[in-house]
Coordinates of C-alpha atoms in Angstrom, one line a residue:
M93 CA -88.6 45.1 46.4
P94 CA -86.6 41.9 47.3
E95 CA -83.2 42.6 48.3
G96 CA -80.3 41.2 46.3
P97 CA -77.5 39.2 47.9
R98 CA -75.8 41.2 50.4
K99 CA -72.1 41.9 50.2
R100 CA -70.2 40.8 53.1
K101 CA -68.2 43.5 54.8
G102 CA -64.5 43.4 54.2
V103 CA -64.8 41.3 51.1
Q104 CA -64.2 42.8 47.7
E105 CA -65.5 41.2 44.5
A106 CA -62.7 39.7 42.4
T107 CA -62.3 41.5 39.2
P108 CA -59.7 40.8 36.5
Q109 CA -56.7 43.1 36.9
K110 CA -55.4 45.0 34.0
G111 CA -52.3 43.5 32.4
K112 CA -52.7 40.0 34.0
K113 CA -53.6 36.9 32.0
T114 CA -56.1 34.4 33.1
A115 CA -56.1 30.7 32.3
A116 CA -58.8 31.3 29.8
S117 CA -56.8 33.9 28.0
W118 CA -53.8 31.5 27.9
D119 CA -56.0 28.8 26.4
N120 CA -57.2 31.2 23.7
R121 CA -53.6 32.2 22.9
L122 CA -52.5 28.6 22.6
K123 CA -55.4 27.9 20.2
K124 CA -54.5 30.9 18.1
R125 CA -50.6 30.2 17.8
P126 CA -49.3 27.8 15.1
P127 CA -48.2 24.3 16.2
T128 CA -44.5 23.7 16.9
C129 CA -42.4 21.6 14.6
W130 CA -42.4 18.8 17.1
E131 CA -46.2 18.9 17.5
Q132 CA -46.6 18.9 13.8
Y133 CA -44.0 16.3 12.8
G134 CA -43.1 14.4 16.0
A135 CA -45.3 11.4 15.1
W136 CA -43.6 11.1 11.7
F137 CA -40.2 11.3 13.2
W138 CA -40.9 8.2 15.3
R139 CA -42.4 6.4 12.4
L140 CA -39.3 7.1 10.3
L141 CA -37.0 6.1 13.1
L142 CA -38.9 2.8 13.4
L143 CA -38.7 2.3 9.6
E144 CA -35.0 2.9 9.6
F145 CA -34.5 0.4 12.5
V146 CA -36.5 -2.2 10.6
I147 CA -34.5 -1.6 7.4
F148 CA -31.2 -1.9 9.4
V149 CA -32.3 -5.1 11.0
L150 CA -33.3 -6.6 7.7
A151 CA -30.0 -5.5 6.2
V152 CA -28.1 -7.2 9.0
I153 CA -30.2 -10.4 8.5
I154 CA -29.5 -10.3 4.7
V155 CA -25.7 -9.8 5.2
L156 CA -25.5 -12.5 7.8
S157 CA -27.4 -14.9 5.7
K158 CA -25.3 -14.2 2.6
E159 CA -22.5 -16.6 1.9
S160 CA -19.0 -15.0 2.3
P161 CA -16.4 -15.6 -0.4
I162 CA -13.7 -16.1 2.2
T163 CA -13.1 -18.6 5.0
P164 CA -10.8 -16.4 7.2
R165 CA -8.3 -17.5 9.7
K166 CA -7.2 -15.7 12.8
L167 CA -3.8 -14.0 12.8
E168 CA -2.2 -13.0 16.0
L169 CA 0.9 -10.8 15.6
P170 CA 3.4 -9.6 18.2
P171 CA 3.7 -5.9 18.8
P172 CA 5.3 -4.3 15.7
R173 CA 9.0 -3.5 15.6
P174 CA 9.8 0.0 16.7
L175 CA 10.8 2.3 13.8
E176 CA 14.3 2.9 15.2
G177 CA 17.8 1.8 14.6
A178 CA 18.0 0.0 11.2
L179 CA 14.3 0.7 10.8
A180 CA 14.4 4.5 11.5
P181 CA 12.3 6.4 9.0
N182 CA 14.1 8.3 6.2
K183 CA 13.3 9.7 2.8
V184 CA 15.9 7.9 0.8
L185 CA 13.5 6.3 -1.6
Q186 CA 12.2 9.7 -2.6
K187 CA 15.6 10.3 -4.3
A188 CA 15.0 7.5 -6.8
K189 CA 14.6 8.2 -10.5
K190 CA 11.6 7.0 -12.4
L191 CA 12.6 5.1 -15.6
F192 CA 10.2 4.3 -18.5
E193 CA 7.4 6.1 -16.7
G194 CA 4.0 5.4 -18.4
E195 CA 5.7 2.9 -20.7
L196 CA 6.4 0.0 -18.3
I197 CA 3.5 -1.1 -16.1
G198 CA 4.1 -3.4 -13.1
P199 CA 7.7 -4.6 -13.4
E200 CA 7.7 -7.0 -10.5
S201 CA 10.7 -9.2 -10.9
L202 CA 14.1 -8.2 -12.3
V203 CA 17.3 -9.9 -13.6
M204 CA 20.4 -8.5 -15.3
L205 CA 22.4 -10.1 -18.1
D206 CA 25.2 -8.4 -20.0
G207 CA 24.2 -5.0 -18.6
K208 CA 20.6 -5.4 -19.7
I209 CA 17.6 -5.8 -17.4
Y210 CA 14.8 -8.2 -18.1
T211 CA 11.4 -8.0 -16.5
G212 CA 7.7 -8.8 -17.0
S213 CA 4.9 -6.3 -17.3
Y214 CA 1.2 -6.1 -16.5
D215 CA 0.3 -6.4 -20.2
G216 CA 1.8 -9.9 -20.4
K217 CA 5.2 -9.1 -22.0
I218 CA 8.8 -9.9 -21.2
V219 CA 10.9 -6.8 -22.0
Q220 CA 14.5 -6.0 -22.2
L221 CA 15.7 -2.6 -20.8
E222 CA 19.0 -1.1 -22.1
D223 CA 20.9 1.9 -20.8
D224 CA 17.9 3.0 -18.7
K225 CA 16.4 4.4 -22.0
K226 CA 15.6 1.7 -24.5
M227 CA 12.8 -0.9 -24.0
T228 CA 12.3 -3.9 -26.3
T229 CA 9.6 -6.6 -26.1
I230 CA 11.2 -10.0 -26.5
A231 CA 8.2 -12.3 -25.7
Q232 CA 4.6 -12.5 -24.9
F233 CA 3.0 -15.7 -23.8
G234 CA -0.7 -14.8 -23.8
K235 CA -2.9 -13.0 -26.3
E236 CA -4.5 -9.6 -26.6
P237 CA -6.4 -7.8 -25.2
C238 CA -4.4 -6.9 -22.1
G239 CA -4.4 -4.4 -19.3
T240 CA -7.4 -5.2 -17.2
P241 CA -8.2 -7.7 -14.5
E242 CA -10.9 -9.1 -16.7
N243 CA -8.4 -10.3 -19.4
E244 CA -5.4 -11.1 -17.2
H245 CA -6.1 -14.8 -17.4
T246 CA -5.8 -14.9 -21.2
C247 CA -3.2 -12.1 -21.6
G248 CA -0.9 -13.6 -18.9
R249 CA 1.0 -12.0 -16.1
P250 CA 4.7 -12.8 -15.9
L251 CA 6.0 -12.5 -12.4
G252 CA 9.1 -14.3 -11.0
I253 CA 12.1 -14.4 -13.3
H254 CA 15.3 -16.5 -12.8
I255 CA 18.4 -16.5 -14.9
S256 CA 20.4 -19.8 -15.2
E257 CA 24.1 -20.2 -15.5
Q258 CA 23.5 -20.9 -19.2
E259 CA 22.1 -17.4 -19.5
T260 CA 18.5 -18.6 -20.1
L261 CA 15.5 -16.9 -18.5
Y262 CA 13.0 -18.9 -16.6
V263 CA 9.7 -17.1 -16.1
V264 CA 6.6 -18.0 -14.0
D265 CA 3.5 -16.6 -15.6
S266 CA 0.8 -16.4 -13.0
Y267 CA -1.9 -17.8 -15.2
L268 CA -0.1 -19.8 -18.0
G269 CA 2.8 -21.7 -16.4
V270 CA 6.6 -21.9 -16.4
Y271 CA 8.5 -20.8 -19.5
E272 CA 12.1 -21.0 -20.7
V273 CA 13.0 -17.8 -22.6
N274 CA 16.0 -17.1 -24.8
V275 CA 17.1 -13.4 -24.8
T276 CA 16.5 -13.4 -28.5
G277 CA 12.8 -13.9 -27.9
E278 CA 12.4 -17.7 -28.5
Y279 CA 10.4 -19.4 -25.7
T280 CA 9.1 -22.8 -24.7
Q281 CA 6.5 -23.7 -22.1
I282 CA 8.0 -26.3 -19.8
L283 CA 5.1 -26.6 -17.3
S284 CA 1.4 -25.7 -17.7
N285 CA -0.7 -24.2 -15.0
T286 CA -3.3 -26.9 -15.8
R287 CA -1.2 -29.5 -14.1
H288 CA -2.8 -30.7 -10.9
Y289 CA -1.3 -31.4 -7.5
N290 CA -3.5 -33.2 -5.0
G291 CA -6.5 -32.3 -7.0
Y292 CA -5.7 -28.6 -7.5
P293 CA -4.1 -26.9 -10.5
I294 CA -1.5 -24.1 -10.3
R295 CA -3.7 -21.2 -9.6
F296 CA -1.3 -18.4 -8.8
G297 CA 2.3 -19.2 -10.0
N298 CA 4.6 -16.5 -8.5
D299 CA 8.3 -16.9 -8.2
I300 CA 10.9 -19.4 -9.3
T301 CA 14.5 -20.6 -8.8
R302 CA 16.7 -23.4 -9.9
V303 CA 18.8 -25.6 -7.6
P304 CA 22.2 -27.3 -8.4
D305 CA 20.7 -30.7 -9.4
G306 CA 18.8 -28.9 -12.2
D307 CA 15.4 -29.1 -10.5
F308 CA 13.1 -26.0 -10.3
F309 CA 11.3 -24.8 -7.3
F310 CA 8.4 -22.3 -7.7
T311 CA 5.7 -20.9 -5.4
D312 CA 2.0 -21.4 -6.1
S313 CA 0.6 -18.6 -3.9
D314 CA -2.9 -19.9 -3.6
F315 CA -4.8 -22.9 -5.1
K316 CA -8.1 -21.1 -4.5
W317 CA -7.5 -17.5 -5.7
E318 CA -5.9 -16.2 -8.9
R319 CA -3.5 -13.3 -9.0
R320 CA -6.2 -10.8 -9.8
D321 CA -8.0 -11.8 -6.7
F322 CA -5.1 -11.3 -4.3
P323 CA -7.1 -8.8 -2.1
Y324 CA -9.3 -11.7 -1.0
M325 CA -6.2 -13.6 0.0
I326 CA -5.1 -10.7 2.2
F327 CA -8.5 -10.7 4.0
E328 CA -8.7 -14.5 4.2
L329 CA -5.2 -15.1 5.5
S330 CA -5.5 -18.8 4.8
A331 CA -2.8 -21.4 4.2
H332 CA -3.6 -22.3 0.6
G333 CA -0.1 -21.9 -0.8
R334 CA 2.4 -24.5 -1.9
L335 CA 6.1 -24.8 -2.8
V336 CA 6.3 -27.0 -5.9
W337 CA 9.4 -28.7 -7.5
Y338 CA 9.8 -29.8 -11.1
N339 CA 12.4 -32.0 -12.8
P340 CA 12.8 -30.8 -16.5
V341 CA 14.4 -34.1 -17.5
T342 CA 11.9 -36.6 -16.1
R343 CA 9.1 -34.0 -16.2
F344 CA 8.1 -35.3 -12.8
S345 CA 6.8 -32.7 -10.3
N346 CA 5.3 -32.7 -6.9
V347 CA 4.6 -30.5 -3.9
A348 CA 7.5 -29.9 -1.5
L349 CA 5.6 -27.8 1.1
F350 CA 1.9 -27.5 1.7
D351 CA -0.1 -25.1 3.9
L352 CA 1.9 -22.0 3.2
F353 CA 0.5 -18.5 3.8
F354 CA 0.7 -16.6 0.4
P355 CA 4.1 -17.9 -0.5
N356 CA 5.6 -15.2 -2.7
G357 CA 9.3 -14.4 -3.3
L358 CA 11.7 -17.4 -3.5
L359 CA 15.5 -17.4 -3.4
L360 CA 18.3 -20.0 -3.2
S361 CA 20.9 -19.2 -0.6
A362 CA 24.5 -18.5 -1.6
D363 CA 25.7 -21.9 -0.2
K364 CA 22.8 -23.6 -2.0
Q365 CA 21.7 -25.4 1.2
F366 CA 18.3 -23.8 1.7
L367 CA 15.5 -21.7 0.1
L368 CA 14.1 -18.5 1.5
I369 CA 10.4 -18.1 1.0
C370 CA 8.4 -14.9 1.8
E371 CA 5.0 -15.7 3.4
T372 CA 3.3 -12.5 2.6
T373 CA 0.2 -12.7 4.9
Q374 CA 2.2 -13.9 7.8
F375 CA 4.7 -10.9 7.7
R376 CA 7.6 -13.3 7.6
V377 CA 10.3 -15.2 5.7
I378 CA 10.9 -18.9 6.2
K379 CA 13.9 -21.1 5.5
Y380 CA 13.4 -24.4 3.7
H381 CA 16.4 -26.7 3.9
I382 CA 17.2 -28.7 0.7
G383 CA 20.7 -29.9 1.7
G384 CA 22.5 -31.1 4.7
P385 CA 21.2 -32.9 7.8
M386 CA 18.1 -30.6 8.0
A387 CA 17.0 -31.3 4.4
G388 CA 13.2 -31.3 4.0
T389 CA 12.6 -29.2 7.1
K390 CA 11.6 -25.6 7.5
E391 CA 12.1 -22.9 10.1
I392 CA 11.4 -19.1 10.5
F393 CA 14.2 -16.9 9.1
I394 CA 12.6 -13.6 10.3
D395 CA 9.1 -12.8 11.4
N396 CA 7.2 -9.7 12.6
L397 CA 8.2 -7.7 9.5
P398 CA 7.2 -4.1 9.2
G399 CA 4.8 -4.9 6.3
M400 CA 4.0 -7.6 3.9
P401 CA 7.1 -9.1 2.2
D402 CA 6.9 -9.6 -1.6
N403 CA 10.2 -10.8 -3.3
I404 CA 13.6 -11.5 -1.8
R405 CA 16.9 -11.1 -3.7
P406 CA 20.6 -10.9 -2.9
S407 CA 22.3 -7.7 -1.7
K408 CA 25.9 -6.9 -2.6
S409 CA 26.7 -6.9 1.2
G410 CA 26.1 -10.6 1.3
G411 CA 22.6 -10.3 2.7
Y412 CA 19.1 -10.0 1.2
W413 CA 16.8 -7.2 0.0
V414 CA 13.1 -7.6 0.7
G415 CA 10.4 -5.5 -1.0
I416 CA 7.6 -4.5 1.4
H417 CA 3.9 -3.7 0.8
F418 CA 1.3 -2.1 3.1
A419 CA 3.8 -0.9 5.7
T420 CA 1.3 1.4 7.3
T421 CA -0.8 -1.5 8.3
R422 CA 1.8 -2.3 11.0
M423 CA 2.2 1.3 12.3
G424 CA 0.6 3.2 15.1
S425 CA -0.4 2.2 18.6
Y426 CA -3.0 -0.4 17.3
P427 CA -2.0 -1.4 13.8
V428 CA -4.7 -2.1 11.3
A429 CA -3.2 -5.5 10.4
D430 CA -3.2 -6.6 14.0
F431 CA -6.8 -5.4 14.6
F432 CA -8.4 -7.1 11.6
G433 CA -6.1 -10.1 11.8
A434 CA -7.4 -11.0 15.2
R435 CA -11.0 -10.7 14.0
P436 CA -11.8 -13.2 11.3
M437 CA -15.6 -13.0 11.7
L438 CA -15.4 -9.2 11.1
R439 CA -13.4 -9.7 7.9
K440 CA -15.8 -12.4 6.8
Q441 CA -18.8 -10.0 7.0
I442 CA -17.0 -7.0 5.6
V443 CA -16.1 -8.7 2.3
K444 CA -19.8 -9.5 1.8
V445 CA -20.6 -5.8 1.3
I446 CA -17.3 -4.1 0.3
E447 CA -15.0 -5.2 -2.5
P448 CA -11.6 -6.1 -0.9
R449 CA -9.7 -4.3 -3.6
T450 CA -11.6 -1.1 -2.7
L451 CA -10.4 -1.5 0.9
I452 CA -6.9 -2.3 -0.1
N453 CA -6.8 1.0 -2.1
L454 CA -7.6 2.9 1.0
I455 CA -4.4 1.9 2.8
P456 CA -2.1 4.9 3.0
K457 CA 0.9 4.7 0.8
Y458 CA 4.4 4.1 2.3
G459 CA 7.4 2.9 0.3
L460 CA 9.8 0.6 2.1
I461 CA 12.5 -1.9 1.4
I462 CA 14.6 -3.6 4.0
E463 CA 18.0 -5.3 3.9
L464 CA 18.7 -8.5 6.0
N465 CA 22.0 -10.0 6.9
K466 CA 22.7 -13.7 6.6
Q467 CA 21.3 -14.3 10.1
G468 CA 17.9 -12.8 9.2
E469 CA 18.4 -9.5 11.0
I470 CA 17.4 -6.1 9.6
I471 CA 20.5 -4.1 9.0
R472 CA 19.2 -1.3 6.7
S473 CA 15.9 0.2 5.5
L474 CA 15.0 2.7 2.8
H475 CA 11.7 4.6 3.1
D476 CA 9.3 6.9 1.3
P477 CA 7.0 7.9 4.1
T478 CA 4.4 9.5 1.8
G479 CA 4.6 7.2 -1.1
E480 CA 5.4 10.2 -3.2
V481 CA 7.9 8.4 -5.5
I482 CA 7.7 4.7 -4.4
A483 CA 4.4 3.7 -2.9
S484 CA 5.2 0.0 -2.6
A485 CA 8.1 -2.3 -3.6
S486 CA 8.1 -5.8 -4.9
E487 CA 11.7 -6.5 -5.7
V488 CA 15.2 -5.0 -5.6
L489 CA 17.9 -5.7 -8.1
D490 CA 21.3 -4.8 -6.6
T491 CA 23.9 -4.2 -9.3
G492 CA 26.5 -2.8 -6.9
D493 CA 26.2 0.6 -8.4
A494 CA 22.5 1.1 -8.1
L495 CA 19.3 -0.4 -6.8
Y496 CA 16.6 -1.1 -9.3
I497 CA 13.2 -1.3 -7.6
G498 CA 10.2 -2.9 -9.2
S499 CA 6.6 -3.0 -8.1
Y500 CA 3.6 -5.1 -9.3
N501 CA 1.5 -1.9 -9.7
A502 CA 3.9 0.9 -10.4
P503 CA 3.9 2.5 -13.9
F504 CA 7.7 2.8 -14.0
L505 CA 10.9 1.2 -12.8
A506 CA 12.8 3.0 -10.1
K507 CA 16.5 3.5 -9.9
L508 CA 18.4 4.6 -6.8
D509 CA 22.1 5.3 -6.9
Y510 CA 24.4 3.7 -4.3
S511 CA 25.6 7.1 -3.3
E512 CA 22.2 7.8 -1.7
L513 CA 22.2 4.7 0.6
P514 CA 22.7 5.1 4.3
E515 CA 25.2 3.1 6.2
I516 CA 24.4 -0.5 7.4
T517 CA 23.3 -0.7 11.0
E518 CA 24.5 -4.0 12.5
S519 CA 22.4 -5.5 15.3

């Protein structure tokens, strides 16, 4: 018989060893096991990622191509003032009492006559407050319904109030014009908001005062935006504001100052030589001379304030109280106001997709009022660091016994007894 292949000496035939896996057995096991999540869905993951990227790019293109409602300007601020000395934080405002809570909405400006306080409210009324308990409506310029941004322009929104030596109230309604009001409730419109100056009507009448020759000065905060749109003004930071004067005898009127940044509170100095004007979105107060050799010129009274100034009123010490809004925007190592102020293009894109009022409402609450001396130096400040009682302040009425603090959006009037005030800190 033919011989089979001979086995070579010293060579053993390879046989699978028990317990060891061959390449074939690994292939078989891989075929039998279920696919991993990545093997099963990996392709879909990349497709979804690509789809999300495409959607993002399209969204960016749409946002960039959409017209922005604002034409923002750059704002460069110096480093904020340190919260020390006269600006050292305290909790004094948390000791204030809330008067007429839930009954009186948005008492922004305040005057006192014969022991009674007069103020305007968000629902378009001029009210008289007596003994911190009784509230009486004495006038209403607009018409119902009231209470929402949608009907503000027909309801009216009384803001600045000035009392003359003849004990007559002069009121600026943001939408309707300037009114003369008797404390008995009789009123007359002396200037309509439809009056045009250089092609623009009064869009946002704000505060008012009267000078010795009988003329009125009032601030028109913006000829582009109405009061209900003020969040857009804060994001735009543009110089659309004006100081307007009016002669009630000749009925002649004109613009005294153009290109103001959200001109707000207005006050005649004690010597009647100049006006102080709060420029809200510039964080400063300016001085406009109406008498003496500098008449017709303006200069900075104080800048780099620890928040946005609203109204300015006399203090019994001979200085001025200033109500402050959005104080937290100037706090921290890199304040929000400084960051966004320096980036107009970012603000321009943000307001395309997010309502400015929504962003404003996200700002942490912090109540603050400051007192200035005659030289424009901060000598005292009152705080509510959590906004627990006073979240923001528009105006301070100093009676010598108490401070009455109003705010454009507070549902009450605050009262702080003089006994709670800290000592003045001179610079």
